Amino acid sequence: MTTIALPARATLPIDTWQLDNGARVYFVENRALPMIDVSVDFPAGSGRDTKAASGLAGMTLGLMRLGAGGLTESQIAERLADVGAQLGSRFDADRAGYSMRTLSSATEREQALELLAQVLQAPSFAAAVLEREKARQVAGLREAAIKPESIAERAFATALYRDHPYGLRSSGEIDTVSKLTVDQLKTFYADHYYANRAIVAIIGDLSRDEADAIAHRLTDKLPHASNGVPPLAPVLPLKASVARDIEHPASQSHILMGAPGLKRNDPDYFPLFVGNYILGGGGFASRLVEEVRQKRGLAYSSYSFFAPYAELGPFQIGLQTRKEQAQEALGVVRETLKRYVDEGPTEQELQAAKQNLVGGFPLRIDSNRKIHDYLAIIGFYNLPLDYLDRFVANIEAVTVEQVRDAFRRRVHPDLMVTVVVGGPTKVQ
Amino acid sequence: MNFPSAWVTALLIAAAVVSPTLADQGDVREHVLANGMKIIVMEDHRAPTVASMVWYRAGSMDESSGATGVAHVLEHMMFKGTKGNAPDMFARTIAAAGGRDNAFTNRDYTAYFQQLHKSKLPLALALEADRMQNLVLSGDEFAKEIKVVMEERRLRTEDQPRALLFEQMMAVAYTGSPYKWPIIGWMNDLENMKVEDARAWYDRWYTPNNAALVVVGDVDPQEVFRVAEEKFGPIPSRELPGRKPQVEPAQRGIKRLVVKGPGELPYLLMGWHVPVLRDLEQDWEPYALSMLVGVLDGSDAARLDRTLVKEARIAVSAGASYDSVNRGPGMFFMDGVPAPGTSVAELEAALRAALRKVVDDGVSEEELKRVKAQVIASQVFQRDSIFYQAMQMGMLNTVGLPYDSTDLQLRKLREVTADQVREVARKYFVDDSLTVAVLDPQSVAPRAAAPAN
């Protein structure tokens, strides 16, 4: 086999440049497998939605592949399938975009990239397709409306973000999705899909020149925005704790607890990231799993995470447990969190966390797929190009005091959103 | 998150394009230890990491009535300490080595894996060898862990109407085959399980002659063999109990069932008994069935999505799936969610009509070519993941098929003709071997209690 060395701490050879149309390209050449991964992302995620038209951003992205460049959705699907290419989409609070995985052989690659170019630059937004997709989405939303995990997530996000668009459901609401129009989609597309806001990430069996040509092909026909990306409103901290108790006939209660957390470019990123590994991110090595599952058998899954976005993403703790013992589990979580914030981690815990995160670094970049995901993130959030090279050093530099300090400043056990779906539990 | 789990492929109702294969795979080496344990190594030097898996040929199909779920419970208990290692030290040790680890139980097998830097492979093998022979299985740990497993069952099955439907469907579709039991076990069996049940299971099946080690990554096969010999070699083999064939008796008429559960949308699941791969060279029907899945549901261009979801708009979703690699019997599934205004009966008729069309008119060369193109591309794409490659080899080996047969399987898939696809459709999609399961949704109006203080 041909090999590319991606050793633990050596530099990952990321090449980056900007096209004359303004798009930024992030590229890694890797000849080991005869395939290419390419993605193009835009600041057009659900954080760009409004309450009145919640779901518009996602529906816009979804429709782009369902008719473009004079091709019907079936023609696009058939031509993709004919060359074995895989077209995927990425959609979250910040980002919206498409990714393509194709063989690098000329015929296959040519056909796949031509389709991606059309989807990105010439979507047709057919009215009949929109009506059908609205109906399907509404059906899914109706189903979600009675699932305890979905109910909990909705109540949690709403309480966490109040009027901030991060609190909107990425798939919208039944009444807003039902009202979406082709004109709205076209306008949203025109307002958000600009060449000079595009992030192109490419990895695989091709040269820099070929990557450059592909990036042009995928973005040259997009318009140019005269202004920068409009900033999202900052997420405001919670003013008071929120407790929501929602009855549901399921056998388990779903418990979520949290608050606005951290940003991608956050000065506290590494202390909170490492600290969370110890609290609830490190599986069996974490305190939440130890207290909730290992010591007491209260739940199959218990966790905490920080989801970093452009603005404050959520800090979230979650578990599911037989509803009769929900109160007990909630008490254990609260006590565990409070103690962790009060006392911080032990030196031993911090060492164990570092051992895992540092020693496990090679696992983060041991496939094209994983490296490609990092390229897209580094590009979109303007992270330093040596982000991955410095990842290990940044982890190693974290101290017990930094974790304790960061958690004390950023996580307030007395100022949390707590949602329990199931009941009857009295959230206090 | 990183939890031992019943990684239930049984719930793969989504499309599975074709049977697993690994064409053009890297060099694979094999060595069998004197105690009967097979070591399989594939080199992949793209990154300095390794995926290591120990596969036991013992899954829920090897259980007995009244003790369903014990294979999966033992999987959980395998993390609960050995004579030399305290409970949960396995996971903590792998974590401290920068590794990730987990396990999964299926009908056919139980498997344990680690992903780590190549320098840590000996540590992982030492820990696996330790728990293969020295598991403690204390009553206290069992008492806590069985509660965890029951929470897992509540989470994944009791409160998931479609999972409940699938469980009931299997219980009805199979009569004599142990595939009729849920992998996670019936709740009542879990409630009455004792640590002695787990002990008996461990003593019966956890022996090197019932295990295989699969390693894929940046390794030298000879070095892996040497370390494996050192760690696993001293473990004595034990005689394995006989396995009864438990062949599923022929079904003689359509079976129907309804499951009620909280929900808004009905859901339809249909299954026909079909063969699976037993002889990779001589068999042709399983390959034809795999191609049929590709034609019906292999991509957005496939028939079901195009005709039922996009054109006729009578379904919110519609799919077909078939797993050709099983120790037990095979089943071909079709499923779907009717669009608002369409009844379940109408959707059933439409799915049957889609099959009828294959029988009457066959499939086009264009469609077959399309599916084959996807098969070929996916062979390449799969090689991006060393974990996936280890999975495929472990699964094939456990089922008793040659794990390095990817090229052969790919060739056989490419040889499938339109006539063969039509022939399997004609032969197997008959009502006498069909089970139809319907989820009857019961509306629940969640209501918010008064906000607490």
Short mmCIF file of N, CA, C and O in Angstrom, two decimals, chain A residues 141-232:
data_model
loop_
_atom_site.label_atom_id
_atom_site.label_comp_id
_atom_site.label_asym_id
_atom_site.label_seq_id
_atom_site.Cartn_x
_atom_site.Cartn_y
_atom_site.Cartn_z
N LEU A 141 -41.97 16.08 12.36
CA LEU A 141 -42.11 16.96 13.53
C LEU A 141 -43.27 16.51 14.42
O LEU A 141 -43.19 16.59 15.64
N ARG A 142 -44.33 16.03 13.79
CA ARG A 142 -45.45 15.51 14.59
C ARG A 142 -45.01 14.32 15.42
O ARG A 142 -45.41 14.15 16.58
N GLU A 143 -44.22 13.47 14.80
CA GLU A 143 -43.71 12.30 15.52
C GLU A 143 -42.77 12.74 16.65
O GLU A 143 -42.84 12.24 17.77
N ALA A 144 -41.90 13.70 16.34
CA ALA A 144 -40.95 14.17 17.34
C ALA A 144 -41.66 14.81 18.53
O ALA A 144 -41.18 14.76 19.66
N ALA A 145 -42.82 15.40 18.24
CA ALA A 145 -43.53 16.15 19.28
C ALA A 145 -43.99 15.27 20.43
O ALA A 145 -44.35 15.78 21.50
N ILE A 146 -44.00 13.97 20.24
CA ILE A 146 -44.43 13.11 21.35
C ILE A 146 -43.31 12.21 21.86
O ILE A 146 -43.53 11.41 22.75
N LYS A 147 -42.14 12.33 21.30
CA LYS A 147 -41.02 11.52 21.79
C LYS A 147 -40.37 12.22 22.97
O LYS A 147 -40.01 13.40 22.88
N PRO A 148 -40.17 11.50 24.07
CA PRO A 148 -39.66 12.17 25.27
C PRO A 148 -38.30 12.84 25.05
O PRO A 148 -38.07 13.94 25.56
N GLU A 149 -37.42 12.18 24.26
CA GLU A 149 -36.09 12.79 24.08
C GLU A 149 -36.18 14.08 23.28
O GLU A 149 -35.49 15.05 23.56
N SER A 150 -37.10 14.11 22.28
CA SER A 150 -37.26 15.34 21.49
C SER A 150 -37.91 16.44 22.32
O SER A 150 -37.54 17.61 22.21
N ILE A 151 -38.90 16.04 23.11
CA ILE A 151 -39.57 17.03 23.97
C ILE A 151 -38.56 17.65 24.92
O ILE A 151 -38.53 18.87 25.11
N ALA A 152 -37.71 16.81 25.48
CA ALA A 152 -36.71 17.32 26.42
C ALA A 152 -35.74 18.27 25.72
O ALA A 152 -35.43 19.34 26.24
N GLU A 153 -35.27 17.88 24.55
CA GLU A 153 -34.32 18.73 23.82
C GLU A 153 -34.94 20.08 23.49
O GLU A 153 -34.29 21.12 23.58
N ARG A 154 -36.20 20.08 23.07
CA ARG A 154 -36.87 21.33 22.73
C ARG A 154 -36.99 22.24 23.95
O ARG A 154 -36.69 23.42 23.91
N ALA A 155 -37.50 21.66 25.03
CA ALA A 155 -37.69 22.46 26.24
C ALA A 155 -36.35 23.01 26.72
O ALA A 155 -36.25 24.16 27.17
N PHE A 156 -35.32 22.19 26.62
CA PHE A 156 -33.99 22.59 27.07
C PHE A 156 -33.46 23.75 26.23
O PHE A 156 -33.03 24.78 26.76
N ALA A 157 -33.50 23.60 24.91
CA ALA A 157 -32.94 24.64 24.03
C ALA A 157 -33.72 25.94 24.18
O ALA A 157 -33.14 27.03 24.17
N THR A 158 -35.03 25.84 24.31
CA THR A 158 -35.85 27.05 24.44
C THR A 158 -35.51 27.80 25.72
O THR A 158 -35.35 29.03 25.72
N ALA A 159 -35.37 27.08 26.80
CA ALA A 159 -35.07 27.73 28.07
C ALA A 159 -33.64 28.26 28.08
O ALA A 159 -33.36 29.32 28.66
N LEU A 160 -32.74 27.54 27.43
CA LEU A 160 -31.33 27.95 27.41
C LEU A 160 -31.13 29.23 26.61
O LEU A 160 -30.39 30.12 27.00
N TYR A 161 -31.79 29.30 25.45
CA TYR A 161 -31.48 30.37 24.50
C TYR A 161 -32.56 31.44 24.39
O TYR A 161 -32.35 32.44 23.70
N ARG A 162 -33.71 31.22 24.98
CA ARG A 162 -34.78 32.22 24.95
C ARG A 162 -34.99 32.77 23.53
O ARG A 162 -35.34 32.02 22.66
N ASP A 163 -34.66 34.03 23.27
CA ASP A 163 -34.94 34.60 21.95
C ASP A 163 -33.78 34.45 20.96
O ASP A 163 -33.88 34.88 19.82
N HIS A 164 -32.69 33.88 21.41
CA HIS A 164 -31.55 33.72 20.49
C HIS A 164 -31.86 32.61 19.47
O HIS A 164 -32.45 31.59 19.82
N PRO A 165 -31.45 32.82 18.20
CA PRO A 165 -31.77 31.81 17.18
C PRO A 165 -31.15 30.43 17.47
O PRO A 165 -31.62 29.43 16.90
N TYR A 166 -30.13 30.33 18.30
CA TYR A 166 -29.61 29.00 18.66
C TYR A 166 -30.68 28.17 19.38
O TYR A 166 -30.54 26.96 19.49
N GLY A 167 -31.71 28.83 19.86
CA GLY A 167 -32.77 28.10 20.52
C GLY A 167 -33.81 27.54 19.57
O GLY A 167 -34.70 26.78 19.98
N LEU A 168 -33.69 27.89 18.30
CA LEU A 168 -34.66 27.39 17.32
C LEU A 168 -34.30 25.97 16.93
O LEU A 168 -33.14 25.61 16.83
N ARG A 169 -35.32 25.17 16.65
CA ARG A 169 -35.09 23.80 16.21
C ARG A 169 -34.58 23.83 14.78
O ARG A 169 -35.13 24.53 13.93
N SER A 170 -33.53 23.05 14.48
CA SER A 170 -32.94 23.12 13.15
C SER A 170 -33.93 22.70 12.07
O SER A 170 -33.87 23.18 10.94
N SER A 171 -34.86 21.82 12.42
CA SER A 171 -35.84 21.39 11.42
C SER A 171 -37.11 22.23 11.45
O SER A 171 -38.07 21.94 10.74
N GLY A 172 -37.14 23.28 12.27
CA GLY A 172 -38.30 24.17 12.29
C GLY A 172 -39.45 23.63 13.12
O GLY A 172 -39.32 22.63 13.81
N GLU A 173 -40.58 24.32 13.04
CA GLU A 173 -41.78 23.93 13.78
C GLU A 173 -42.89 23.62 12.78
O GLU A 173 -42.84 24.07 11.63
N ILE A 174 -43.89 22.91 13.24
CA ILE A 174 -44.96 22.49 12.33
C ILE A 174 -45.59 23.69 11.64
O ILE A 174 -45.75 23.71 10.41
N ASP A 175 -45.90 24.74 12.41
CA ASP A 175 -46.59 25.87 11.79
C ASP A 175 -45.67 26.73 10.92
O ASP A 175 -46.12 27.31 9.94
N THR A 176 -44.37 26.79 11.26
CA THR A 176 -43.49 27.60 10.41
C THR A 176 -43.10 26.86 9.13
O THR A 176 -43.06 27.46 8.05
N VAL A 177 -42.83 25.58 9.25
CA VAL A 177 -42.44 24.81 8.06
C VAL A 177 -43.61 24.76 7.07
O VAL A 177 -43.43 24.88 5.86
N SER A 178 -44.82 24.62 7.60
CA SER A 178 -45.99 24.53 6.72
C SER A 178 -46.13 25.77 5.84
O SER A 178 -46.72 25.70 4.77
N LYS A 179 -45.61 26.88 6.31
CA LYS A 179 -45.82 28.13 5.59
C LYS A 179 -44.66 28.52 4.67
O LYS A 179 -44.73 29.56 4.01
N LEU A 180 -43.59 27.76 4.66
CA LEU A 180 -42.44 28.14 3.86
C LEU A 180 -42.79 28.20 2.37
O LEU A 180 -43.54 27.36 1.87
N THR A 181 -42.25 29.20 1.68
CA THR A 181 -42.52 29.36 0.25
C THR A 181 -41.22 29.29 -0.55
O THR A 181 -40.13 29.49 -0.02
N VAL A 182 -41.39 29.03 -1.84
CA VAL A 182 -40.24 28.99 -2.74
C VAL A 182 -39.50 30.33 -2.72
O VAL A 182 -38.27 30.38 -2.71
N ASP A 183 -40.26 31.42 -2.67
CA ASP A 183 -39.62 32.74 -2.65
C ASP A 183 -38.72 32.89 -1.42
O ASP A 183 -37.62 33.44 -1.51
N GLN A 184 -39.21 32.41 -0.30
CA GLN A 184 -38.38 32.50 0.91
C GLN A 184 -37.09 31.72 0.76
O GLN A 184 -36.02 32.17 1.15
N LEU A 185 -37.19 30.54 0.19
CA LEU A 185 -35.99 29.71 0.00
C LEU A 185 -35.01 30.40 -0.95
O LEU A 185 -33.81 30.44 -0.70
N LYS A 186 -35.54 30.92 -2.03
CA LYS A 186 -34.67 31.58 -3.01
C LYS A 186 -33.98 32.79 -2.40
O LYS A 186 -32.80 33.04 -2.64
N THR A 187 -34.74 33.53 -1.61
CA THR A 187 -34.15 34.71 -0.97
C THR A 187 -33.09 34.30 0.04
O THR A 187 -32.01 34.90 0.11
N PHE A 188 -33.42 33.28 0.83
CA PHE A 188 -32.43 32.84 1.82
C PHE A 188 -31.16 32.35 1.13
O PHE A 188 -30.04 32.68 1.55
N TYR A 189 -31.34 31.61 0.08
CA TYR A 189 -30.17 31.12 -0.68
C TYR A 189 -29.35 32.31 -1.20
O TYR A 189 -28.13 32.36 -1.04
N ALA A 190 -30.03 33.26 -1.82
CA ALA A 190 -29.32 34.42 -2.40
C ALA A 190 -28.61 35.23 -1.32
O ALA A 190 -27.56 35.81 -1.57
N ASP A 191 -29.16 35.25 -0.13
CA ASP A 191 -28.58 36.06 0.94
C ASP A 191 -27.45 35.37 1.71
O ASP A 191 -26.77 36.01 2.51
N HIS A 192 -27.28 34.08 1.54
CA HIS A 192 -26.35 33.35 2.40
C HIS A 192 -25.30 32.53 1.66
O HIS A 192 -24.31 32.12 2.26
N TYR A 193 -25.50 32.26 0.39
CA TYR A 193 -24.56 31.39 -0.31
C TYR A 193 -23.70 32.23 -1.26
O TYR A 193 -23.97 32.33 -2.45
N TYR A 194 -22.66 32.83 -0.68
CA TYR A 194 -21.75 33.70 -1.44
C TYR A 194 -20.40 33.01 -1.59
O TYR A 194 -19.95 32.30 -0.69
N ALA A 195 -19.76 33.30 -2.73
CA ALA A 195 -18.44 32.73 -2.98
C ALA A 195 -17.46 33.14 -1.89
O ALA A 195 -16.68 32.32 -1.39
N ASN A 196 -17.49 34.41 -1.52
CA ASN A 196 -16.50 34.88 -0.56
C ASN A 196 -16.85 34.54 0.88
O ASN A 196 -16.18 34.98 1.81
N ARG A 197 -17.89 33.74 1.08
CA ARG A 197 -18.15 33.20 2.41
C ARG A 197 -18.01 31.68 2.42
O ARG A 197 -18.30 31.03 3.43
N ALA A 198 -17.60 31.12 1.30
CA ALA A 198 -17.52 29.66 1.19
C ALA A 198 -16.21 29.14 1.77
O ALA A 198 -15.16 29.75 1.60
N ILE A 199 -16.31 28.01 2.47
CA ILE A 199 -15.12 27.31 2.95
C ILE A 199 -15.06 25.97 2.21
O ILE A 199 -15.97 25.15 2.33
N VAL A 200 -14.01 25.79 1.43
CA VAL A 200 -13.86 24.56 0.64
C VAL A 200 -12.80 23.70 1.32
O VAL A 200 -11.67 24.16 1.52
N ALA A 201 -13.15 22.48 1.67
CA ALA A 201 -12.19 21.55 2.29
C ALA A 201 -12.04 20.34 1.39
O ALA A 201 -13.03 19.75 0.95
N ILE A 202 -10.80 19.97 1.09
CA ILE A 202 -10.54 18.87 0.15
C ILE A 202 -9.42 17.99 0.69
O ILE A 202 -8.38 18.50 1.12
N ILE A 203 -9.63 16.68 0.62
CA ILE A 203 -8.55 15.75 0.95
C ILE A 203 -8.61 14.58 -0.02
O ILE A 203 -9.70 14.16 -0.43
N GLY A 204 -7.46 14.07 -0.40
CA GLY A 204 -7.48 12.85 -1.18
C GLY A 204 -6.45 12.80 -2.29
O GLY A 204 -5.41 13.49 -2.26
N ASP A 205 -6.78 11.98 -3.27
CA ASP A 205 -5.88 11.59 -4.34
C ASP A 205 -5.89 12.63 -5.46
O ASP A 205 -6.44 12.38 -6.54
N LEU A 206 -5.32 13.80 -5.18
CA LEU A 206 -5.25 14.84 -6.20
C LEU A 206 -4.17 15.85 -5.82
O LEU A 206 -3.74 15.89 -4.66
N SER A 207 -3.76 16.64 -6.81
CA SER A 207 -2.71 17.63 -6.57
C SER A 207 -3.32 18.95 -6.10
O SER A 207 -4.53 19.16 -6.20
N ARG A 208 -2.46 19.84 -5.66
CA ARG A 208 -2.92 21.16 -5.26
C ARG A 208 -3.57 21.88 -6.43
O ARG A 208 -4.61 22.53 -6.28
N ASP A 209 -2.98 21.77 -7.62
CA ASP A 209 -3.55 22.43 -8.79
C ASP A 209 -4.95 21.89 -9.10
O ASP A 209 -5.86 22.64 -9.45
N GLU A 210 -5.08 20.59 -8.97
CA GLU A 210 -6.41 20.00 -9.22
C GLU A 210 -7.41 20.47 -8.16
O GLU A 210 -8.57 20.74 -8.46
N ALA A 211 -6.95 20.55 -6.92
CA ALA A 211 -7.83 21.02 -5.85
C ALA A 211 -8.25 22.47 -6.12
O ALA A 211 -9.41 22.84 -5.90
N ASP A 212 -7.32 23.25 -6.59
CA ASP A 212 -7.62 24.64 -6.90
C ASP A 212 -8.69 24.74 -7.99
O ASP A 212 -9.65 25.51 -7.89
N ALA A 213 -8.52 23.93 -9.03
CA ALA A 213 -9.50 23.94 -10.12
C ALA A 213 -10.88 23.51 -9.62
O ALA A 213 -11.91 24.07 -10.00
N ILE A 214 -10.90 22.51 -8.75
CA ILE A 214 -12.19 22.05 -8.20
C ILE A 214 -12.83 23.15 -7.37
O ILE A 214 -14.04 23.42 -7.49
N ALA A 215 -12.04 23.80 -6.55
CA ALA A 215 -12.59 24.87 -5.71
C ALA A 215 -13.21 25.98 -6.58
O ALA A 215 -14.29 26.49 -6.27
N HIS A 216 -12.53 26.32 -7.66
CA HIS A 216 -13.08 27.31 -8.58
C HIS A 216 -14.40 26.83 -9.17
O HIS A 216 -15.39 27.56 -9.22
N ARG A 217 -14.37 25.62 -9.62
CA ARG A 217 -15.55 25.07 -10.27
C ARG A 217 -16.77 25.07 -9.34
O ARG A 217 -17.90 25.23 -9.79
N LEU A 218 -16.52 24.87 -8.05
CA LEU A 218 -17.63 24.77 -7.10
C LEU A 218 -18.10 26.12 -6.59
O LEU A 218 -19.15 26.20 -5.94
N THR A 219 -17.35 27.18 -6.85
CA THR A 219 -17.72 28.47 -6.25
C THR A 219 -17.74 29.66 -7.21
O THR A 219 -18.30 30.70 -6.87
N ASP A 220 -17.14 29.52 -8.40
CA ASP A 220 -16.99 30.68 -9.27
C ASP A 220 -18.32 31.31 -9.69
O ASP A 220 -18.39 32.50 -9.98
N LYS A 221 -19.36 30.50 -9.74
CA LYS A 221 -20.64 31.04 -10.21
C LYS A 221 -21.50 31.59 -9.07
O LYS A 221 -22.64 32.01 -9.29
N LEU A 222 -20.97 31.55 -7.86
CA LEU A 222 -21.71 32.14 -6.75
C LEU A 222 -21.48 33.65 -6.72
O LEU A 222 -20.42 34.12 -7.13
N PRO A 223 -22.45 34.40 -6.23
CA PRO A 223 -22.28 35.85 -6.17
C PRO A 223 -21.27 36.25 -5.10
O PRO A 223 -20.86 35.45 -4.27
N HIS A 224 -20.90 37.52 -5.14
CA HIS A 224 -19.93 38.07 -4.21
C HIS A 224 -20.65 38.98 -3.22
O HIS A 224 -21.37 39.90 -3.62
N ALA A 225 -20.46 38.73 -1.95
CA ALA A 225 -21.08 39.59 -0.93
C ALA A 225 -20.22 40.83 -0.72
O ALA A 225 -19.01 40.73 -0.62
N SER A 226 -20.88 41.97 -0.67
CA SER A 226 -20.11 43.20 -0.51
C SER A 226 -19.75 43.45 0.95
O SER A 226 -18.86 44.23 1.25
N ASN A 227 -20.47 42.81 1.84
CA ASN A 227 -20.16 43.00 3.26
C ASN A 227 -19.64 41.68 3.86
O ASN A 227 -19.70 40.63 3.23
N GLY A 228 -19.15 41.76 5.08
CA GLY A 228 -18.69 40.57 5.77
C GLY A 228 -19.88 39.76 6.27
O GLY A 228 -21.03 40.16 6.11
N VAL A 229 -19.60 38.63 6.88
CA VAL A 229 -20.67 37.80 7.43
C VAL A 229 -21.32 38.55 8.58
O VAL A 229 -20.62 38.97 9.52
N PRO A 230 -22.63 38.78 8.54
CA PRO A 230 -23.28 39.47 9.66
C PRO A 230 -23.08 38.68 10.95
O PRO A 230 -23.31 37.47 10.96
N PRO A 231 -22.62 39.35 11.99
CA PRO A 231 -22.38 38.60 13.23
C PRO A 231 -23.69 38.12 13.85
O PRO A 231 -24.72 38.78 13.72
N LEU A 232 -23.62 36.99 14.51
CA LEU A 232 -24.77 36.53 15.28
C LEU A 232 -24.81 37.33 16.58
O LEU A 232 -23.78 37.76 17.08
#
